[in-house]
PDB file of C-alpha atoms and ligand atoms in Angstrom:
ATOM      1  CA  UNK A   1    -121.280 155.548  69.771  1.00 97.00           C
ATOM      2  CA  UNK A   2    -120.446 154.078  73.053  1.00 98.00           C
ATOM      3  CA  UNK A   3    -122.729 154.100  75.679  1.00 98.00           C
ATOM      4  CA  UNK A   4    -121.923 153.198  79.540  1.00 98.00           C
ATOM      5  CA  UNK A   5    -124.686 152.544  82.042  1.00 98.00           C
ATOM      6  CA  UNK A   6    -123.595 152.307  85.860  1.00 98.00           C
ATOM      7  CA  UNK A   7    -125.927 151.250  87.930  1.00 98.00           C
ATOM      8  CA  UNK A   8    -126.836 148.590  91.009  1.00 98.00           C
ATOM      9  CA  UNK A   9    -129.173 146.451  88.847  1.00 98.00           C
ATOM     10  CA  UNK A  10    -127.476 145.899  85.245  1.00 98.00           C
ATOM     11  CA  UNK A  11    -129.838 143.411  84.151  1.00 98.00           C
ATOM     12  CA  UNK A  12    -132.612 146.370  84.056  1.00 97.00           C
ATOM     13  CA  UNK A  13    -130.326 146.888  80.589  1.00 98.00           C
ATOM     14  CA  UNK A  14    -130.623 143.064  79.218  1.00 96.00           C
ATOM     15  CA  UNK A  15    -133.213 144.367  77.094  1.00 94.00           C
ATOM     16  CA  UNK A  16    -130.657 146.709  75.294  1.00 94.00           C
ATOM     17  CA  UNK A  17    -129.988 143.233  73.640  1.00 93.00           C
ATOM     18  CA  UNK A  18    -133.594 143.468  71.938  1.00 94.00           C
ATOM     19  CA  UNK A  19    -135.150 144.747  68.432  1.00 93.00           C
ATOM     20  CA  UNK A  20    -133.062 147.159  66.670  1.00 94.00           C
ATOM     21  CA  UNK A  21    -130.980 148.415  69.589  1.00 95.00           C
ATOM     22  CA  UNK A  22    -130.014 144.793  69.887  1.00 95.00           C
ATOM     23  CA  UNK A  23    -129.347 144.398  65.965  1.00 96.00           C
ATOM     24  CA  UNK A  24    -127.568 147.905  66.437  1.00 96.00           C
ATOM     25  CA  UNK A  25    -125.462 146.354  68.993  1.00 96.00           C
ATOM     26  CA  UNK A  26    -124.400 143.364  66.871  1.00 96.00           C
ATOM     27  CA  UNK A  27    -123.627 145.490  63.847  1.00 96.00           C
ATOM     28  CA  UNK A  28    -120.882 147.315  65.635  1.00 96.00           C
ATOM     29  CA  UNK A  29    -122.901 150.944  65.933  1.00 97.00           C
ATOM     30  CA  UNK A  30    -123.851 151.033  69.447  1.00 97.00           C
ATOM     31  CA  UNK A  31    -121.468 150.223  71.877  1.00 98.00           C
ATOM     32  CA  UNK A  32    -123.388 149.400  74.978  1.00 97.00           C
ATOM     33  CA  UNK A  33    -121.968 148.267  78.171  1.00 98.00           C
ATOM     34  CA  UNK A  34    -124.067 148.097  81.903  1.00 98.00           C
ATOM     35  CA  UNK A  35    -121.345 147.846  84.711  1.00 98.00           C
ATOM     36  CA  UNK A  36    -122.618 147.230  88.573  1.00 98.00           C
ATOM     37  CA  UNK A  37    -121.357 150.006  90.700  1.00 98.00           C
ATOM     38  CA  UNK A  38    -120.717 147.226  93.697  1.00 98.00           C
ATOM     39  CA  UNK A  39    -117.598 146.686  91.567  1.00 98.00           C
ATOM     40  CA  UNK A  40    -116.679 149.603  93.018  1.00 98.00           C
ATOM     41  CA  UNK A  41    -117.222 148.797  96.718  1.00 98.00           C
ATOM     42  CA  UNK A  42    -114.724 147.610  98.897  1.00 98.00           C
ATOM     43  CA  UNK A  43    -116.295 146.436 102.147  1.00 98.00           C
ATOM     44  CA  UNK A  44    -118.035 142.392 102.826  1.00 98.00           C
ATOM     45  CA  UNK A  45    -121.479 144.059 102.200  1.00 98.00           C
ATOM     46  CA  UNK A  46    -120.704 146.068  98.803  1.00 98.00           C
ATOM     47  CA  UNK A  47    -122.230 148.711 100.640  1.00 98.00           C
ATOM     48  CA  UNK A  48    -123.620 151.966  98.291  1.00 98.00           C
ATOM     49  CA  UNK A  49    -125.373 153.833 100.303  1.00 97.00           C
ATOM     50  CA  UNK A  50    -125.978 155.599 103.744  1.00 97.00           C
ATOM     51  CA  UNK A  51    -128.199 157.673 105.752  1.00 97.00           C
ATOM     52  CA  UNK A  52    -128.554 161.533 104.495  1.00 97.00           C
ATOM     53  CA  UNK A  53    -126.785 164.100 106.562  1.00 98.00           C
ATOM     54  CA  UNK A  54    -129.067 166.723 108.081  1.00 98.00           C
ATOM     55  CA  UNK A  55    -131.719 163.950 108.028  1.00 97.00           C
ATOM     56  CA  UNK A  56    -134.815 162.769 106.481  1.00 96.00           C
ATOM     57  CA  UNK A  57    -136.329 159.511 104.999  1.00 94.00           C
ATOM     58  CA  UNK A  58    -134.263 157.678 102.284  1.00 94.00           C
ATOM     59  CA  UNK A  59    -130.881 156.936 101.901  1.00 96.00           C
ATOM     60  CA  UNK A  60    -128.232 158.573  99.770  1.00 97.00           C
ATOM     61  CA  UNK A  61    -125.642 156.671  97.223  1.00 98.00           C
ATOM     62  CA  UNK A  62    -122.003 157.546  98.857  1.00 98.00           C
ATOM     63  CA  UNK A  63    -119.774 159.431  96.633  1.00 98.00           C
ATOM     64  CA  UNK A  64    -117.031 156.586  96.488  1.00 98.00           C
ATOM     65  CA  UNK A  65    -117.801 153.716  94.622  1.00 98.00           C
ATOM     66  CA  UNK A  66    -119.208 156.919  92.214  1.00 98.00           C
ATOM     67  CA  UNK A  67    -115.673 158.490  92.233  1.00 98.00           C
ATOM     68  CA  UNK A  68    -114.361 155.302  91.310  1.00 98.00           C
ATOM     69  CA  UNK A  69    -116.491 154.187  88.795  1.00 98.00           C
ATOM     70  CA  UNK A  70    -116.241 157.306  86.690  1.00 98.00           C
ATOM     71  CA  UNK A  71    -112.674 157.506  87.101  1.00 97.00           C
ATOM     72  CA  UNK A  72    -112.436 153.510  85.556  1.00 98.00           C
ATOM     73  CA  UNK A  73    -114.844 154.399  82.776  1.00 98.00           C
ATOM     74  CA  UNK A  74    -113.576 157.716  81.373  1.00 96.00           C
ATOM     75  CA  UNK A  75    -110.094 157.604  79.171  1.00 90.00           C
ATOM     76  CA  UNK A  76    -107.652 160.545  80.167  1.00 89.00           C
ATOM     77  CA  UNK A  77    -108.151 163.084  78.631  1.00 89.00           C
ATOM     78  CA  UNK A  78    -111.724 162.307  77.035  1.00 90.00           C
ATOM     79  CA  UNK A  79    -114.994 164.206  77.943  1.00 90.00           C
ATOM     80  CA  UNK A  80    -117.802 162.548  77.621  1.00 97.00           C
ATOM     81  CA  UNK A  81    -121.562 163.716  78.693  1.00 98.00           C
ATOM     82  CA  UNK A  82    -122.392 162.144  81.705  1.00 98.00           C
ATOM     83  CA  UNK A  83    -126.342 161.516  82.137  1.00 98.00           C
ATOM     84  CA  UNK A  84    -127.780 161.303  85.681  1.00 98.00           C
ATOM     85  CA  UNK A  85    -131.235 160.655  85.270  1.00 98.00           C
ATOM     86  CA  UNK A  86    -133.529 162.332  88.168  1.00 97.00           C
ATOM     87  CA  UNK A  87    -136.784 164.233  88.904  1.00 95.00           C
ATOM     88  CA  UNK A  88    -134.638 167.071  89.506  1.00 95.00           C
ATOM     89  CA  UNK A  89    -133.104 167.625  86.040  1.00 97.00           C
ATOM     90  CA  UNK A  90    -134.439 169.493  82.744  1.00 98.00           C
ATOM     91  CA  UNK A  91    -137.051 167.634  80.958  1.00 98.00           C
ATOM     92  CA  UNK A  92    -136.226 165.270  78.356  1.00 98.00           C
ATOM     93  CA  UNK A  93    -137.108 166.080  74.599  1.00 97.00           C
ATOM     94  CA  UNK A  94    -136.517 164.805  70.841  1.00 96.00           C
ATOM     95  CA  UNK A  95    -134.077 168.046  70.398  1.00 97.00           C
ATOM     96  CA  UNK A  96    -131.534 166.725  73.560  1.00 98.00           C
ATOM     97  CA  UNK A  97    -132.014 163.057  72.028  1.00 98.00           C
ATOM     98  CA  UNK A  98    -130.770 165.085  69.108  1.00 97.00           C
ATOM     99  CA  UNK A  99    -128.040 166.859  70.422  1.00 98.00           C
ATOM    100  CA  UNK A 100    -126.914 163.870  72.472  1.00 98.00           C
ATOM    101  CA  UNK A 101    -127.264 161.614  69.514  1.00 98.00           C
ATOM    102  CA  UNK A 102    -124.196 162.770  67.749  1.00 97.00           C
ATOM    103  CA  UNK A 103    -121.797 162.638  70.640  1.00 98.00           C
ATOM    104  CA  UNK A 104    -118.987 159.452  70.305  1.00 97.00           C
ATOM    105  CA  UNK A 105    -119.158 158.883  74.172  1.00 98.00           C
ATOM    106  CA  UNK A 106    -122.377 158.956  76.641  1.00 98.00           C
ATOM    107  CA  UNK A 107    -122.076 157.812  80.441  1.00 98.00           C
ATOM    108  CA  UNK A 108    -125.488 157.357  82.505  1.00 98.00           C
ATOM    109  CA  UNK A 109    -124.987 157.156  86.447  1.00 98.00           C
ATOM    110  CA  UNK A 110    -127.741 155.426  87.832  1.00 98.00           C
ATOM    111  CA  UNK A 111    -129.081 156.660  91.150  1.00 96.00           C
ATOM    112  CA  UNK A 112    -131.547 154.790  93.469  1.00 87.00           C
ATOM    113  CA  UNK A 113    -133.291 155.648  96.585  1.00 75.00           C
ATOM    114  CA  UNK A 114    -132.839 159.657  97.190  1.00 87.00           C
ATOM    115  CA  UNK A 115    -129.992 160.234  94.812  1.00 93.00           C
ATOM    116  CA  UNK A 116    -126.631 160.231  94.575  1.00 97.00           C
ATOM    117  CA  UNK A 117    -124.488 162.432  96.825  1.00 98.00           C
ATOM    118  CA  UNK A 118    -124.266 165.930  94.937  1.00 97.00           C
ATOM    119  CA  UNK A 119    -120.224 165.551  95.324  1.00 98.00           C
ATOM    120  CA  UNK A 120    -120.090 163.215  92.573  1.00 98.00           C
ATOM    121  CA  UNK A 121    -121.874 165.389  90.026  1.00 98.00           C
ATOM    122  CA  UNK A 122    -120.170 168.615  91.204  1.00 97.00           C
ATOM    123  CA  UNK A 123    -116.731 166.645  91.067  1.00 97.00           C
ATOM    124  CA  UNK A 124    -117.655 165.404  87.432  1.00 97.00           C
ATOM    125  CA  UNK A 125    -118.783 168.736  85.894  1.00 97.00           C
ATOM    126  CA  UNK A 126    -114.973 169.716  87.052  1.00 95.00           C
ATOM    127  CA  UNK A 127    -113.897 167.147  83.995  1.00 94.00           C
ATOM    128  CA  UNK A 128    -116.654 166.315  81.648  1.00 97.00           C
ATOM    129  CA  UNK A 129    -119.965 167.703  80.714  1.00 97.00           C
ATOM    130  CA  UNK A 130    -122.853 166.834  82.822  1.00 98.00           C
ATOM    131  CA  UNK A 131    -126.770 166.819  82.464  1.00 98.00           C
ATOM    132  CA  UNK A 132    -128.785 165.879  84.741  1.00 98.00           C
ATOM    133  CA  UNK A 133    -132.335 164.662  83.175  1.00 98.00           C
ATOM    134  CA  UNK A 134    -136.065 164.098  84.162  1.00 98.00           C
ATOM    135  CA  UNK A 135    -138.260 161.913  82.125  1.00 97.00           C
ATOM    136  CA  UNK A 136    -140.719 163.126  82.876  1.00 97.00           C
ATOM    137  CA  UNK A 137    -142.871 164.947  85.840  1.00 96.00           C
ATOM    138  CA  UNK A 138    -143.218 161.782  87.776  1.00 96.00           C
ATOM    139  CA  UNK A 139    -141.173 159.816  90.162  1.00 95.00           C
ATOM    140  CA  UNK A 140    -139.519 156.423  89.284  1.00 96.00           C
ATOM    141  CA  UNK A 141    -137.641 154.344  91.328  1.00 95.00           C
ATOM    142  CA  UNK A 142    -134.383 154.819  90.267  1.00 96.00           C
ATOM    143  CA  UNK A 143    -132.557 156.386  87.329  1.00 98.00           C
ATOM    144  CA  UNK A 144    -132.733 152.712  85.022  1.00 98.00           C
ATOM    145  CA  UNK A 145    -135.954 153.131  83.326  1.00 97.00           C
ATOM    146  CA  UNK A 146    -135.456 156.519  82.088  1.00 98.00           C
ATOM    147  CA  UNK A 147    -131.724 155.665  81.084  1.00 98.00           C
ATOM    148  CA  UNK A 148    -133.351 152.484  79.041  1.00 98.00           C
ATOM    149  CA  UNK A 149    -135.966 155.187  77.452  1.00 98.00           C
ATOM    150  CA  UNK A 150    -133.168 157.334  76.825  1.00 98.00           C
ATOM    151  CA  UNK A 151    -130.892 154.932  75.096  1.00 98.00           C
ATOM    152  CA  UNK A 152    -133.677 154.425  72.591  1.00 97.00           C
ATOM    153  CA  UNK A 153    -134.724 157.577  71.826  1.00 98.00           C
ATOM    154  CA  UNK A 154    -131.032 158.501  71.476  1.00 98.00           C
ATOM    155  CA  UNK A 155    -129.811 155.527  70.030  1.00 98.00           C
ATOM    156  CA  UNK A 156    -132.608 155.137  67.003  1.00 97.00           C
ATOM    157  CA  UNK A 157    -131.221 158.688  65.868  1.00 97.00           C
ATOM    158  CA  UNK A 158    -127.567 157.175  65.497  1.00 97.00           C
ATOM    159  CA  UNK A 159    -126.865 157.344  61.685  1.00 94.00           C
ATOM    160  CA  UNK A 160    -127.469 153.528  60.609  1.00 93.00           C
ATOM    161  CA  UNK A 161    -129.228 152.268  63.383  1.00 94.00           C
ATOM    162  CA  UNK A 162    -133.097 152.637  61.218  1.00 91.00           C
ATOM    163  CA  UNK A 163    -133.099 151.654  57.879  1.00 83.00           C
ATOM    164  CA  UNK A 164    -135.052 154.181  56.637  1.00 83.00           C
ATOM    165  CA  UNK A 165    -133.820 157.584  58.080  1.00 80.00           C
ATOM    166  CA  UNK A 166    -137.061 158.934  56.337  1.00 82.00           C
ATOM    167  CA  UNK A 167    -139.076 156.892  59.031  1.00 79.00           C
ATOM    168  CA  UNK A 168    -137.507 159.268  61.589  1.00 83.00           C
ATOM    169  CA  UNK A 169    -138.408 162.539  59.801  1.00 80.00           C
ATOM    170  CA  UNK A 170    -142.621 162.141  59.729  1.00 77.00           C
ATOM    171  CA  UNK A 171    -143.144 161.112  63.271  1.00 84.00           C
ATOM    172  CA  UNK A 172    -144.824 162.990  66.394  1.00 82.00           C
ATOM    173  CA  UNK A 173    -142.029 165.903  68.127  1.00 84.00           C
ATOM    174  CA  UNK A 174    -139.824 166.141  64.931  1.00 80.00           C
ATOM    175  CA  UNK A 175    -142.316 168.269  62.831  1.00 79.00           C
ATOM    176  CA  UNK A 176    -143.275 170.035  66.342  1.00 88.00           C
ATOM    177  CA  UNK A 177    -146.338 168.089  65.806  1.00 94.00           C
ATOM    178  CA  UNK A 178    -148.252 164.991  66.970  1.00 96.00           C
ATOM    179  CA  UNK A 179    -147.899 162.316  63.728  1.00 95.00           C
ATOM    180  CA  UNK A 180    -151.470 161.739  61.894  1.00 97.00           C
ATOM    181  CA  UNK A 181    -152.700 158.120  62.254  1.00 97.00           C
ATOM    182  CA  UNK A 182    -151.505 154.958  60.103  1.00 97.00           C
ATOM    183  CA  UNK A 183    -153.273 152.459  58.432  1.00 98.00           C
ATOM    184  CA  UNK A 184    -152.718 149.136  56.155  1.00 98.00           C
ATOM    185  CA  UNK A 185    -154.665 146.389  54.978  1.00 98.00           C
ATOM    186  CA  UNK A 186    -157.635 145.140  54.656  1.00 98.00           C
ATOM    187  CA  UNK A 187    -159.089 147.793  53.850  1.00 98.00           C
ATOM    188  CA  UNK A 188    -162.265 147.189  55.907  1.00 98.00           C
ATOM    189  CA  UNK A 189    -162.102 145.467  59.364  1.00 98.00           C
ATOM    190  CA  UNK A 190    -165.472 145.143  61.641  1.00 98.00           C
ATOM    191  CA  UNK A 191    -167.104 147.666  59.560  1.00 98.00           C
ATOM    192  CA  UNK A 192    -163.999 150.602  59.856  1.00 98.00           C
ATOM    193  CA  UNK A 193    -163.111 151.651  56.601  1.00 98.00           C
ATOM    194  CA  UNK A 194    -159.630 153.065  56.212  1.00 98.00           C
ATOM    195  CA  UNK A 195    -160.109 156.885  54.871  1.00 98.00           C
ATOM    196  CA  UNK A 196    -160.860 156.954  51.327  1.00 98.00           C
ATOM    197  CA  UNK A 197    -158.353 159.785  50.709  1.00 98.00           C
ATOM    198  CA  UNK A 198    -155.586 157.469  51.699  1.00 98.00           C
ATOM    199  CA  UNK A 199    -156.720 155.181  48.753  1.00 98.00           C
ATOM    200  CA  UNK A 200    -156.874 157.881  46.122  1.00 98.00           C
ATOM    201  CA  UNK A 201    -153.277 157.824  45.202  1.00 98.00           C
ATOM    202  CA  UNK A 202    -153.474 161.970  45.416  1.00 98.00           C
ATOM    203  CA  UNK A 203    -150.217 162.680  46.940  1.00 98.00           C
ATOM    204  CA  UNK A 204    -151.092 166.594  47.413  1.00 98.00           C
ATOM    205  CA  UNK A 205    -154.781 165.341  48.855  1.00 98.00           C
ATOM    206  CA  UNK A 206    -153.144 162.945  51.116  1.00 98.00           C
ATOM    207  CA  UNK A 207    -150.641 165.567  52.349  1.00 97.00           C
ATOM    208  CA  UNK A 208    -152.765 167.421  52.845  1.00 98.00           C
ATOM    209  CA  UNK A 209    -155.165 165.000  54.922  1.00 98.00           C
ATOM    210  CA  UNK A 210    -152.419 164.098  57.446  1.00 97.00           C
ATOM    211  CA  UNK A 211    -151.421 167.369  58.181  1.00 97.00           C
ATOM    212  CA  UNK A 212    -154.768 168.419  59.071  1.00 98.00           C
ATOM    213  CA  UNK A 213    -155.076 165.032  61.450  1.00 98.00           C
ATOM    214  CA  UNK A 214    -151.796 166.163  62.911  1.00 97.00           C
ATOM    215  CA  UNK A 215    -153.042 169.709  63.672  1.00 97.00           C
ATOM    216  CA  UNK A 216    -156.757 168.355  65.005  1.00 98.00           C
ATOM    217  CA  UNK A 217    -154.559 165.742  66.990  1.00 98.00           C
ATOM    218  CA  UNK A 218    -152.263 168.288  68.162  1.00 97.00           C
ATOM    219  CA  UNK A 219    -154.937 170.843  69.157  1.00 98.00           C
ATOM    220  CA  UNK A 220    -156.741 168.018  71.194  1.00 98.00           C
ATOM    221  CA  UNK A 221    -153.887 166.375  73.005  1.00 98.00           C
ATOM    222  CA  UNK A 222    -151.450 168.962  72.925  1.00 97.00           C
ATOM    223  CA  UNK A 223    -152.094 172.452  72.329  1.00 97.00           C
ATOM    224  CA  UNK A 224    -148.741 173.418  74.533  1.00 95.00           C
ATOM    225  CA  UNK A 225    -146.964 172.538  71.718  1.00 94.00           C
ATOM    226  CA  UNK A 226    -148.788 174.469  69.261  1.00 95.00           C
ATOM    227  CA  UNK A 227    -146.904 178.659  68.915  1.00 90.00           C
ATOM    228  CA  UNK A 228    -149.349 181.290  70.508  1.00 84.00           C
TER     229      UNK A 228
HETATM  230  N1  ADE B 301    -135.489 158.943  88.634  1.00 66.86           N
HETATM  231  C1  ADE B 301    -136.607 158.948  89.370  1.00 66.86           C
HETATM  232  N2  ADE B 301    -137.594 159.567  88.733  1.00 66.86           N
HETATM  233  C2  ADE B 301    -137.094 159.975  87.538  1.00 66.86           C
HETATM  234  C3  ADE B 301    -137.621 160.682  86.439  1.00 66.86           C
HETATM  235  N3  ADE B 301    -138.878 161.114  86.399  1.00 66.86           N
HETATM  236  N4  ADE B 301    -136.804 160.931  85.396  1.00 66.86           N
HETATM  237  C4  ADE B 301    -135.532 160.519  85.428  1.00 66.86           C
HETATM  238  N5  ADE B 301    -134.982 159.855  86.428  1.00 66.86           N
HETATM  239  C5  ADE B 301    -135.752 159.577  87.490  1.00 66.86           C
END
């Protein structure tokens, strides 16, 4: 998969370079590339941005070091998905990490301050598929932390990238439910014993243990996820 980040600060994505994104990235199975939009700029102050029409606080990133960077990045006649991370967009889940995980090309387009100027995504859609995508309900500063948390949670489901795909199958959202807790040795530390059942070598007793722990868990933290 290749994987293009544009953005005003690429060294938010050194630590792409890390743990098994990094290994990932060495092995030839992510192909992950930051590029600084002011390459795109053409005036002495590499200028990105401007003051909103119609008014308000903030500034807005101008369409044309946008237009040009996508054009640069995207081969004729290739679509890829174009990410623009913001507030604004559908929530991010495991299923779009999913969906998105299996696609050859991804683009993320970076915005800072207010946003980028809704040209540039309304131009794209024209040519490629676009999503734009919240993290979460909270505000960041720009669109590079929740690209970086994307990346991983995308890029851990590319075939080859874990180990042991059956790793990926037991944890918390792929089951629709939070993952029961872990333990390993000793089996005693300051007085906490690790549950007994997990030391009983009953497979069907153990099974049967963690999915109870995932339904307590997922009753307690997060009975939204839980059908009615
Ligand atoms: N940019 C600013 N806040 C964001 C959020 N919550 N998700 C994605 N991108 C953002």
């Amino acid at each position: 998969m290749r994987i293009d980040i544009v953005t005003i600060f690429p060294e938010y994505f050194d630590v792409l370079g890390v743990s098994l994104l990094g290994k990932a990235r060495d092995q030839g199975l992510l192909e992950m590339r930051a590029h600084d939009l002011r390459q795109w700029t053409h005036d002495r102050h590499r200028t990105v941005d401007d003051t909103p029409y119609g008014g308000g606080a903030g500034m807005v990133m101008r369409p044309e070091p946008w237009g040009e960077a996508l054009d640069a990045l995207v081969p004729e006649g290739e679509s890829p998905v174009l990410i623009v991370p913001s507030p604004a967009g559908e929530r991010f889940t495991q299923a779009i990490a999913r969906e998105l995980a299996v696609e050859p090309h991804l683009l993320f387009a970076c915005g800072r301050y207010e946003g980028i100027d809704q040209r540039v995504i309304d131009e794209a859609r024209s040519r490629m598929r676009v999503r734009e995508i919240s993290l979460g309900d909270y505000v960041l500063n720009g669109g590079e932390v929740a690209s970086a948390a994307m990346i991983e949670a995308i890029g851990r489901l590319v075939p080859g990238v874990i180990g042991n795909p059956e790793s990926l199958t037991e944890e918390s959202h792929e089951g629709g439910l939070l993952e029961y807790p872990s333990y390993t040795k000793p089996g005693s530390w300051r007085g906490r014993d690790v549950p007994p059942v997990l030391l009983s070598g009953n497979h069907a007793a153990i099974a049967a243990w963690r999915r109870e722990q995932s339904l307590d868990r997922t009753r307690r933290i997060r009975p939204d996820l839980l059908p009615d």
